[in-house]
Amino acid sequence: MKSFIEYNITRIIQYFKHLDRIGIVLCIGFAYILFYLFMAFHYTVLDGDFYKKAAYDQQTMILKNPVSRGSIYSSDDSLHWVLSVSTNLGNLAIDPTQVGSKEKLITFLSDIVFDEYCTYSTDPCLENMSNYLHEDLSGMKDITVSDMKAKINTYLKSKIDAPIDSVEIQENLSETLADQINAWQEPSLFFVSNNLYINPTKVVDKVWLAARLSAALGIGSDKILPKFEPKQRKHLDIIRKMSVSTRDAVTKRIDSEQLASKKLTGDEKTAFLSGSIFQFIIIDDNLIRYYPERSVAGQITGFIDGGWVGRYGVEWYFQDLLQSESPTERVVKDSAGRPITGYLGTDLTGIKNSADITLTIDRNIQKEISTRLEKAVKDFRWNKWSVIVMDPKTGAVVAMVNYPDYDPNNFTDVYEMEKVDYNTYTNPYFDLFGIPLFVVDTQSGTLISNIDGQRLKLRNATDDEIKNFGIQKYKYKNKYGVGVYSNPIITDLYEPGSVFKAMTAAIGIDTGEIDPNDTYFDKGSVELDYGWGNKGKISNLSGECSGRHTYIHALDWSCNVGMIDIISKIGPSLFYKYILDFGFGNKTNITLDGETYSRIDPYEKWSRTQLFTMSFGQGIDVTMLQMAAAYSVLANGGVYMEPYIVESIAYPDGRKVDTIPTPSRRVIKEDTAKKVSYMLVDGVQHGYAAKWWVAGYNIAWKTGTSQIPYKGGYENNILGQDIGHTITSYGWFAPANNPKFVLIVSIDRPRSGTYSENTSSELWAQIAQYLLEYYKIPKNNGT
């Protein structure tokens, strides 16, 4: 065999030696033709099915949509309001290049826009229109409807007449190349992420800029220059995510004009079309997950990402129930990977009905508190606040409100950043303490942001840079960026401070160590011996504490020494058992994403100082949900009810499963709960909480102010200033003798005062009044 192969190779070599150059070329060409014919036969016949499928897959894409995802509702008590739903809202757009009456079009659109944002919306008209028109209208409270529509008219006309101001040059530039072009500081160029765009209206020297871009990008100038020519818009967005009412109004106008045009011919039809508007109007289908309450419940519901997967909140926790099988659609795409067929295709597969979830959240209370407190944050200059309302008899969470928040309909807005304005924040180190601030650093910056069309590399600012007014700082528009996705009521730990003293009093009474009317002598402070000659002191804040007083008085005036006296009688072993029974040191296991807790070390590891400070809520970390559950124990006759937020789940097969309130354990005796309630009512009438008095009602209330851990100590001690460096909190329930609700509040770094009783007393009294009236609780008898 070997000799045969060698013989034939030798013959072939001799044959090629006798060929001239042209002959060799012809032979090689013929060989190539034979090879490609064989490969074509291989691809199309032998493995044809495989390669057909590969080509089809390459030219198509699978899109998921939430068309069958279950809905999320507020409680039945608040009329089963929709919090999250999958729907086709549709986007309203126009093509200004079409034939028709632009004057009639703009008039019609002005009416439509006004109705969308002022008539159909539950949010304030001025606020909506300020956002739509990009103009501050807050001072125009007396503006008439006709004047508002005139403003809309002018705005739309300017948009229609304006040429396209955003044309993509190239996408996905490398970091190096993006930095290089960004350094040009060319006014007509801007970035969106790493995608390069140009505003043709700002180009001064087209040939020069095209040549420069050509050299940098490796693209011929002849391909870049056409993008510099201003062009009229053929697709102008008017309203994204139209309401059903708006879509009906637009569709009605289109249908009536189309029907009329079909009945005409010749010149009559031409004249009719020149005076009509339906040719301009475009309605793009928009299958989305829609959150009608927007930011009001965003941190409860969570949102759906681009792959239709639930993120955060209820959407994440119940992903499998809400959408156990994602419906998909096969869509043909172009060479750039963009869909070129309608999103409402026919190849919709995998549709399967999913469960609907009804929450215990009362939409009315949630929205009312949210509206009141958004303004309060600005008035009192807080970093953030959180409020939870719970039904103490069932454990149902009635409201969870946080600020800052976010709109799950536009969840990517959290990435937006802005310059720190020194007119607004005259002293950023004080005004923005605790909020992430950034500076430009082209070398070490890892956070890339596009601000005013400029691509910036940012990093966290140092303390010295924050204090230096010569260095420009940047911040997230919402203060915390993606941090607002989480729900601080279940994710953030804090030291509750004096609000915790109600637990200490309850434990003292329940163990029989004290009675509310027993007296103790308050020296005003307690000495601490740390050993090795180091000593410290724990003092009262109020001058009302010193002397001989009852424990009622100690709780009224939040006396630290009084709490230390109680815990000295109880001892660490019993105190440890009770705080675990109150629900601290463990998760509540509420069905929401991200719940955290702080483990409490066994009492054997406690120092004397730690035992003392825990008695008044320092040195112990809790969540607001844990605190609400603990106060519910006091309000519910001493029984711990497991907190829950899902009222019911309706399955696609017709089954409906209701959550049954679960009493987990008895923590304190019923008589103890009544005595503590009486003490808290007395505090509202005579102590620190007197400013919260709502005439005609018995309200059990406790205030609290706690320090914020910072660099191994506390902010106020290290920075030498209390204002702006504490957390104020409140815990209360009403009516005291038959509680309908428990409310816990936490305010981060109020800058209008240090202590809870003088930071927002009037606001909380107003909210108390609202809740009492909402629940139709009669005055005087507290029942």
Tab-separated table of C-alpha atoms in Angstrom, residues 407-717:
chain	number	residue	atom	x	y	z
A	407	ASP	CA	-40.990	53.997	39.867
A	408	PRO	CA	-40.916	50.307	38.798
A	409	ASN	CA	-42.290	51.371	35.389
A	410	ASN	CA	-38.971	53.170	34.822
A	411	PHE	CA	-36.628	51.260	37.088
A	412	THR	CA	-33.461	52.210	35.166
A	413	ASP	CA	-33.921	55.883	36.107
A	414	VAL	CA	-32.142	55.127	39.390
A	415	TYR	CA	-28.797	55.338	37.561
A	416	GLU	CA	-29.246	59.008	36.655
A	417	MET	CA	-26.727	61.362	38.236
A	418	GLU	CA	-26.360	65.119	38.578
A	419	LYS	CA	-23.924	67.757	39.755
A	420	VAL	CA	-24.122	68.811	43.394
A	421	ASP	CA	-25.575	72.308	43.319
A	422	TYR	CA	-23.942	74.449	45.998
A	423	ASN	CA	-26.914	76.828	45.993
A	424	THR	CA	-29.096	73.947	47.179
A	425	TYR	CA	-26.480	72.235	49.323
A	426	THR	CA	-24.455	75.053	50.840
A	427	ASN	CA	-22.425	72.619	52.953
A	428	PRO	CA	-22.391	69.171	51.293
A	429	TYR	CA	-20.462	67.587	54.167
A	430	PHE	CA	-23.403	68.378	56.453
A	431	ASP	CA	-26.350	68.555	54.049
A	432	LEU	CA	-25.500	65.297	52.247
A	433	PHE	CA	-23.769	63.313	54.970
A	434	GLY	CA	-24.603	59.625	54.574
A	435	ILE	CA	-25.445	60.017	50.864
A	436	PRO	CA	-22.908	58.707	48.290
A	437	LEU	CA	-20.970	61.541	46.615
A	438	PHE	CA	-18.600	61.137	43.676
A	439	VAL	CA	-15.788	63.000	41.922
A	440	VAL	CA	-14.289	62.676	38.447
A	441	ASP	CA	-11.211	60.456	38.262
A	442	THR	CA	-10.132	59.530	34.734
A	443	GLN	CA	-7.528	57.087	36.054
A	444	SER	CA	-9.166	55.261	38.966
A	445	GLY	CA	-12.851	55.924	38.359
A	446	THR	CA	-14.895	52.746	37.992
A	447	LEU	CA	-18.388	54.247	37.867
A	448	ILE	CA	-19.117	55.483	34.341
A	449	SER	CA	-22.001	57.916	33.977
A	450	ASN	CA	-23.329	60.100	31.193
A	451	ILE	CA	-24.163	63.530	32.619
A	452	ASP	CA	-25.366	66.278	30.277
A	453	GLY	CA	-24.050	64.232	27.335
A	454	GLN	CA	-20.596	63.988	28.888
A	455	ARG	CA	-19.115	60.593	29.652
A	456	LEU	CA	-17.512	60.736	33.108
A	457	LYS	CA	-15.495	58.264	35.123
A	458	LEU	CA	-16.342	58.664	38.791
A	459	ARG	CA	-15.274	57.293	42.161
A	460	ASN	CA	-16.398	57.872	45.733
A	461	ALA	CA	-15.327	61.243	47.108
A	462	THR	CA	-13.107	61.391	50.185
A	463	ASP	CA	-14.024	63.505	53.233
A	464	ASP	CA	-11.458	66.127	52.224
A	465	GLU	CA	-12.842	66.287	48.668
A	466	ILE	CA	-16.386	66.687	49.969
A	467	LYS	CA	-15.284	69.617	52.133
A	468	ASN	CA	-13.393	71.230	49.227
A	469	PHE	CA	-15.787	73.548	47.366
A	470	GLY	CA	-13.300	73.804	44.497
A	471	ILE	CA	-13.965	70.197	43.504
A	472	GLN	CA	-17.190	69.426	41.673
A	473	LYS	CA	-19.193	66.637	43.301
A	474	TYR	CA	-21.828	64.400	41.755
A	475	LYS	CA	-24.712	62.483	43.292
A	476	TYR	CA	-27.525	60.188	42.242
A	477	LYS	CA	-30.677	62.151	41.497
A	478	ASN	CA	-32.570	59.854	43.837
A	479	LYS	CA	-29.725	60.026	46.438
A	480	TYR	CA	-28.963	56.294	46.630
A	481	GLY	CA	-28.955	54.902	43.074
A	482	VAL	CA	-29.879	51.204	42.912
A	483	GLY	CA	-30.023	51.239	46.708
A	484	VAL	CA	-33.660	52.356	46.451
A	485	TYR	CA	-34.644	48.993	44.968
A	486	SER	CA	-34.530	47.356	48.408
A	487	ASN	CA	-37.171	47.823	51.091
A	488	PRO	CA	-35.405	49.367	54.140
A	489	ILE	CA	-38.218	48.249	56.446
A	490	ILE	CA	-37.033	44.654	56.077
A	491	THR	CA	-33.433	45.091	54.852
A	492	ASP	CA	-31.935	47.891	56.990
A	493	LEU	CA	-30.734	47.382	60.548
A	494	TYR	CA	-30.714	50.268	63.015
A	495	GLU	CA	-30.457	50.870	66.738
A	496	PRO	CA	-34.026	51.745	67.807
A	497	GLY	CA	-33.109	53.904	70.782
A	498	SER	CA	-35.753	54.883	73.300
A	499	VAL	CA	-38.624	53.277	71.366
A	500	PHE	CA	-37.217	50.008	72.712
A	501	LYS	CA	-37.816	51.134	76.320
A	502	ALA	CA	-41.425	49.941	76.109
A	503	MET	CA	-40.037	46.391	75.796
A	504	THR	CA	-37.786	46.844	78.828
A	505	ALA	CA	-40.724	48.128	80.904
A	506	ALA	CA	-42.882	45.201	79.745
A	507	ILE	CA	-40.221	42.635	80.694
A	508	GLY	CA	-39.764	44.241	84.114
A	509	ILE	CA	-43.503	44.107	84.787
A	510	ASP	CA	-43.993	40.600	83.380
A	511	THR	CA	-41.205	39.138	85.520
A	512	GLY	CA	-42.727	40.762	88.598
A	513	GLU	CA	-39.617	42.810	89.259
A	514	ILE	CA	-41.439	46.161	88.994
A	515	ASP	CA	-44.902	47.683	88.937
A	516	PRO	CA	-45.595	50.853	86.910
A	517	ASN	CA	-46.304	52.818	90.104
A	518	ASP	CA	-43.218	51.582	91.954
A	519	THR	CA	-40.586	54.236	92.550
A	520	TYR	CA	-36.831	54.378	92.123
A	521	PHE	CA	-34.243	57.068	92.800
A	522	ASP	CA	-32.653	58.578	89.696
A	523	LYS	CA	-29.196	60.092	90.225
A	524	GLY	CA	-29.165	61.450	86.682
A	525	SER	CA	-26.368	59.125	85.546
A	526	VAL	CA	-24.749	55.740	86.062
A	527	GLU	CA	-20.998	55.286	86.395
A	528	LEU	CA	-19.304	52.552	84.346
A	529	ASP	CA	-15.961	50.959	85.140
A	530	TYR	CA	-14.296	49.555	82.026
A	531	GLY	CA	-11.249	48.379	83.978
A	532	TRP	CA	-7.625	49.464	83.816
A	533	GLY	CA	-8.640	52.843	85.177
A	534	ASN	CA	-11.050	53.594	82.313
A	535	LYS	CA	-14.457	54.850	83.366
A	536	GLY	CA	-17.538	56.124	81.613
A	537	LYS	CA	-20.984	57.464	82.315
A	538	ILE	CA	-24.505	56.951	81.006
A	539	SER	CA	-26.702	59.983	81.575
A	540	ASN	CA	-30.285	61.028	81.057
A	541	LEU	CA	-31.126	63.593	78.417
A	542	SER	CA	-34.118	65.086	80.202
A	543	GLY	CA	-33.830	67.177	83.336
A	544	GLU	CA	-37.203	65.751	84.396
A	545	CYS	CA	-35.611	62.428	85.321
A	546	SER	CA	-33.533	63.242	88.435
A	547	GLY	CA	-35.009	62.435	91.824
A	548	ARG	CA	-37.475	59.842	93.085
A	549	HIS	CA	-40.034	58.920	90.456
A	550	THR	CA	-42.307	56.122	89.335
A	551	TYR	CA	-41.454	53.892	86.416
A	552	ILE	CA	-44.366	55.495	84.585
A	553	HIS	CA	-42.492	58.770	84.882
A	554	ALA	CA	-39.270	57.073	83.709
A	555	LEU	CA	-40.972	55.898	80.532
A	556	ASP	CA	-42.777	59.237	80.051
A	557	TRP	CA	-39.490	61.152	80.037
A	558	SER	CA	-37.372	58.413	78.486
A	559	CYS	CA	-35.004	58.159	81.457
A	560	ASN	CA	-32.002	55.971	80.674
A	561	VAL	CA	-31.175	55.516	84.338
A	562	GLY	CA	-34.708	54.275	85.007
A	563	MET	CA	-34.310	51.587	82.323
A	564	ILE	CA	-30.940	50.554	83.746
A	565	ASP	CA	-32.598	50.220	87.148
A	566	ILE	CA	-35.216	47.878	85.628
A	567	ILE	CA	-32.738	45.706	83.760
A	568	SER	CA	-30.510	45.433	86.825
A	569	LYS	CA	-33.476	43.803	88.558
A	570	ILE	CA	-34.302	41.510	85.623
A	571	GLY	CA	-30.806	40.264	84.900
A	572	PRO	CA	-29.295	39.259	81.545
A	573	SER	CA	-30.685	35.701	81.387
A	574	LEU	CA	-34.369	36.646	81.527
A	575	PHE	CA	-33.840	39.759	79.420
A	576	TYR	CA	-32.234	37.626	76.685
A	577	LYS	CA	-35.138	35.149	76.702
A	578	TYR	CA	-37.747	37.908	76.427
A	579	ILE	CA	-36.125	39.863	73.606
A	580	LEU	CA	-35.934	36.674	71.555
A	581	ASP	CA	-39.620	36.028	72.296
A	582	PHE	CA	-40.422	39.583	71.161
A	583	GLY	CA	-38.977	38.583	67.797
A	584	PHE	CA	-35.535	40.183	67.855
A	585	GLY	CA	-32.519	38.214	66.645
A	586	ASN	CA	-34.497	36.223	64.043
A	587	LYS	CA	-36.223	36.763	60.713
A	588	THR	CA	-39.974	37.193	60.682
A	589	ASN	CA	-39.995	35.142	57.436
A	590	ILE	CA	-42.321	37.583	55.725
A	591	THR	CA	-42.745	36.689	52.043
A	592	LEU	CA	-40.670	39.512	50.596
A	593	ASP	CA	-37.223	39.556	49.024
A	594	GLY	CA	-34.219	40.589	51.091
A	595	GLU	CA	-35.256	40.335	54.745
A	596	THR	CA	-32.279	40.575	57.096
A	597	TYR	CA	-31.735	40.282	60.832
A	598	SER	CA	-28.975	40.753	63.371
A	599	ARG	CA	-27.959	37.806	65.519
A	600	ILE	CA	-27.979	38.545	69.237
A	601	ASP	CA	-25.065	37.001	71.091
A	602	PRO	CA	-25.895	34.751	74.058
A	603	TYR	CA	-26.173	36.736	77.283
A	604	GLU	CA	-23.056	35.045	78.668
A	605	LYS	CA	-21.013	37.130	76.233
A	606	TRP	CA	-22.552	40.466	77.237
A	607	SER	CA	-20.607	43.056	79.143
A	608	ARG	CA	-22.251	45.087	81.889
A	609	THR	CA	-22.167	48.107	79.599
A	610	GLN	CA	-23.875	46.219	76.780
A	611	LEU	CA	-26.628	45.031	79.115
A	612	PHE	CA	-27.254	48.588	80.300
A	613	THR	CA	-27.270	50.177	76.817
A	614	MET	CA	-29.573	47.489	75.399
A	615	SER	CA	-32.161	48.466	78.031
A	616	PHE	CA	-32.691	51.763	76.221
A	617	GLY	CA	-32.244	50.506	72.646
A	618	GLN	CA	-28.549	51.044	71.964
A	619	GLY	CA	-26.219	48.176	71.135
A	620	ILE	CA	-29.008	46.107	69.629
A	621	ASP	CA	-29.792	46.078	65.895
A	622	VAL	CA	-33.333	45.566	64.646
A	623	THR	CA	-35.415	46.028	61.517
A	624	MET	CA	-38.535	48.150	61.465
A	625	LEU	CA	-40.609	45.053	60.719
A	626	GLN	CA	-39.281	43.411	63.878
A	627	MET	CA	-40.107	46.563	65.814
A	628	ALA	CA	-43.673	46.646	64.455
A	629	ALA	CA	-44.166	42.994	65.383
A	630	ALA	CA	-42.869	43.688	68.916
A	631	TYR	CA	-45.205	46.653	69.404
A	632	SER	CA	-48.024	44.480	68.117
A	633	VAL	CA	-47.341	42.162	71.048
A	634	LEU	CA	-48.025	45.076	73.407
A	635	ALA	CA	-51.141	46.015	71.447
A	636	ASN	CA	-52.455	42.443	71.129
A	637	GLY	CA	-52.607	41.449	74.759
A	638	GLY	CA	-49.101	39.954	74.830
A	639	VAL	CA	-49.408	37.492	71.911
A	640	TYR	CA	-46.898	37.517	69.021
A	641	MET	CA	-48.654	37.380	65.635
A	642	GLU	CA	-46.543	36.312	62.682
A	643	PRO	CA	-46.239	39.270	60.262
A	644	TYR	CA	-47.554	38.626	56.752
A	645	ILE	CA	-48.155	40.648	53.609
A	646	VAL	CA	-50.026	38.207	51.320
A	647	GLU	CA	-53.771	38.220	51.936
A	648	SER	CA	-54.648	35.554	49.389
A	649	ILE	CA	-53.453	33.733	46.286
A	650	ALA	CA	-55.864	32.933	43.443
A	651	TYR	CA	-54.676	30.026	41.306
A	652	PRO	CA	-55.545	29.539	37.603
A	653	ASP	CA	-57.570	26.409	38.378
A	654	GLY	CA	-60.022	28.472	40.438
A	655	ARG	CA	-58.615	27.717	43.889
A	656	LYS	CA	-58.181	30.599	46.300
A	657	VAL	CA	-55.957	30.258	49.366
A	658	ASP	CA	-56.379	32.855	52.130
A	659	THR	CA	-53.668	33.535	54.682
A	660	ILE	CA	-54.837	32.623	58.173
A	661	PRO	CA	-53.449	34.918	60.912
A	662	THR	CA	-51.073	32.878	63.059
A	663	PRO	CA	-50.562	33.505	66.791
A	664	SER	CA	-47.028	32.212	67.286
A	665	ARG	CA	-46.545	32.438	71.066
A	666	ARG	CA	-47.469	34.323	74.175
A	667	VAL	CA	-44.659	36.716	75.068
A	668	ILE	CA	-46.082	38.585	78.060
A	669	LYS	CA	-49.221	38.254	80.156
A	670	GLU	CA	-52.340	40.110	79.051
A	671	ASP	CA	-52.306	42.165	82.258
A	672	THR	CA	-48.702	43.211	81.507
A	673	ALA	CA	-49.695	44.403	78.028
A	674	LYS	CA	-52.506	46.510	79.527
A	675	LYS	CA	-50.153	48.111	82.061
A	676	VAL	CA	-47.558	49.002	79.419
A	677	SER	CA	-50.299	50.448	77.193
A	678	TYR	CA	-51.415	52.638	80.113
A	679	MET	CA	-47.816	53.825	80.597
A	680	LEU	CA	-47.490	54.726	76.915
A	681	VAL	CA	-50.800	56.638	76.984
A	682	ASP	CA	-49.541	58.578	79.995
A	683	GLY	CA	-46.427	59.502	77.990
A	684	VAL	CA	-48.595	61.097	75.306
A	685	GLN	CA	-50.507	63.080	77.902
A	686	HIS	CA	-47.647	64.151	80.164
A	687	GLY	CA	-44.236	63.224	78.744
A	688	TYR	CA	-42.046	63.683	75.666
A	689	ALA	CA	-44.827	62.592	73.317
A	690	ALA	CA	-47.283	65.301	74.466
A	691	LYS	CA	-46.851	67.107	71.153
A	692	TRP	CA	-48.483	64.130	69.447
A	693	TRP	CA	-51.702	64.433	71.376
A	694	VAL	CA	-54.819	64.000	69.242
A	695	ALA	CA	-57.778	65.297	71.251
A	696	GLY	CA	-60.460	62.742	72.056
A	697	TYR	CA	-58.366	59.597	71.586
A	698	ASN	CA	-56.299	57.327	73.817
A	699	ILE	CA	-53.037	56.789	71.949
A	700	ALA	CA	-50.116	54.728	73.199
A	701	TRP	CA	-46.929	56.372	71.956
A	702	LYS	CA	-43.171	56.276	72.519
A	703	THR	CA	-40.521	58.478	70.969
A	704	GLY	CA	-36.896	57.598	70.394
A	705	THR	CA	-33.587	59.052	69.291
A	706	SER	CA	-30.608	56.837	68.573
A	707	GLN	CA	-27.014	57.316	67.532
A	708	ILE	CA	-25.597	56.072	64.228
A	709	PRO	CA	-22.540	53.760	64.294
A	710	TYR	CA	-19.547	55.323	62.525
A	711	LYS	CA	-15.848	54.328	62.369
A	712	GLY	CA	-15.915	52.264	65.543
A	713	GLY	CA	-18.000	54.790	67.466
A	714	TYR	CA	-21.019	56.983	66.821
A	715	GLU	CA	-21.359	59.780	64.265
A	716	ASN	CA	-22.452	62.473	66.696
A	717	ASN	CA	-19.567	61.778	69.084
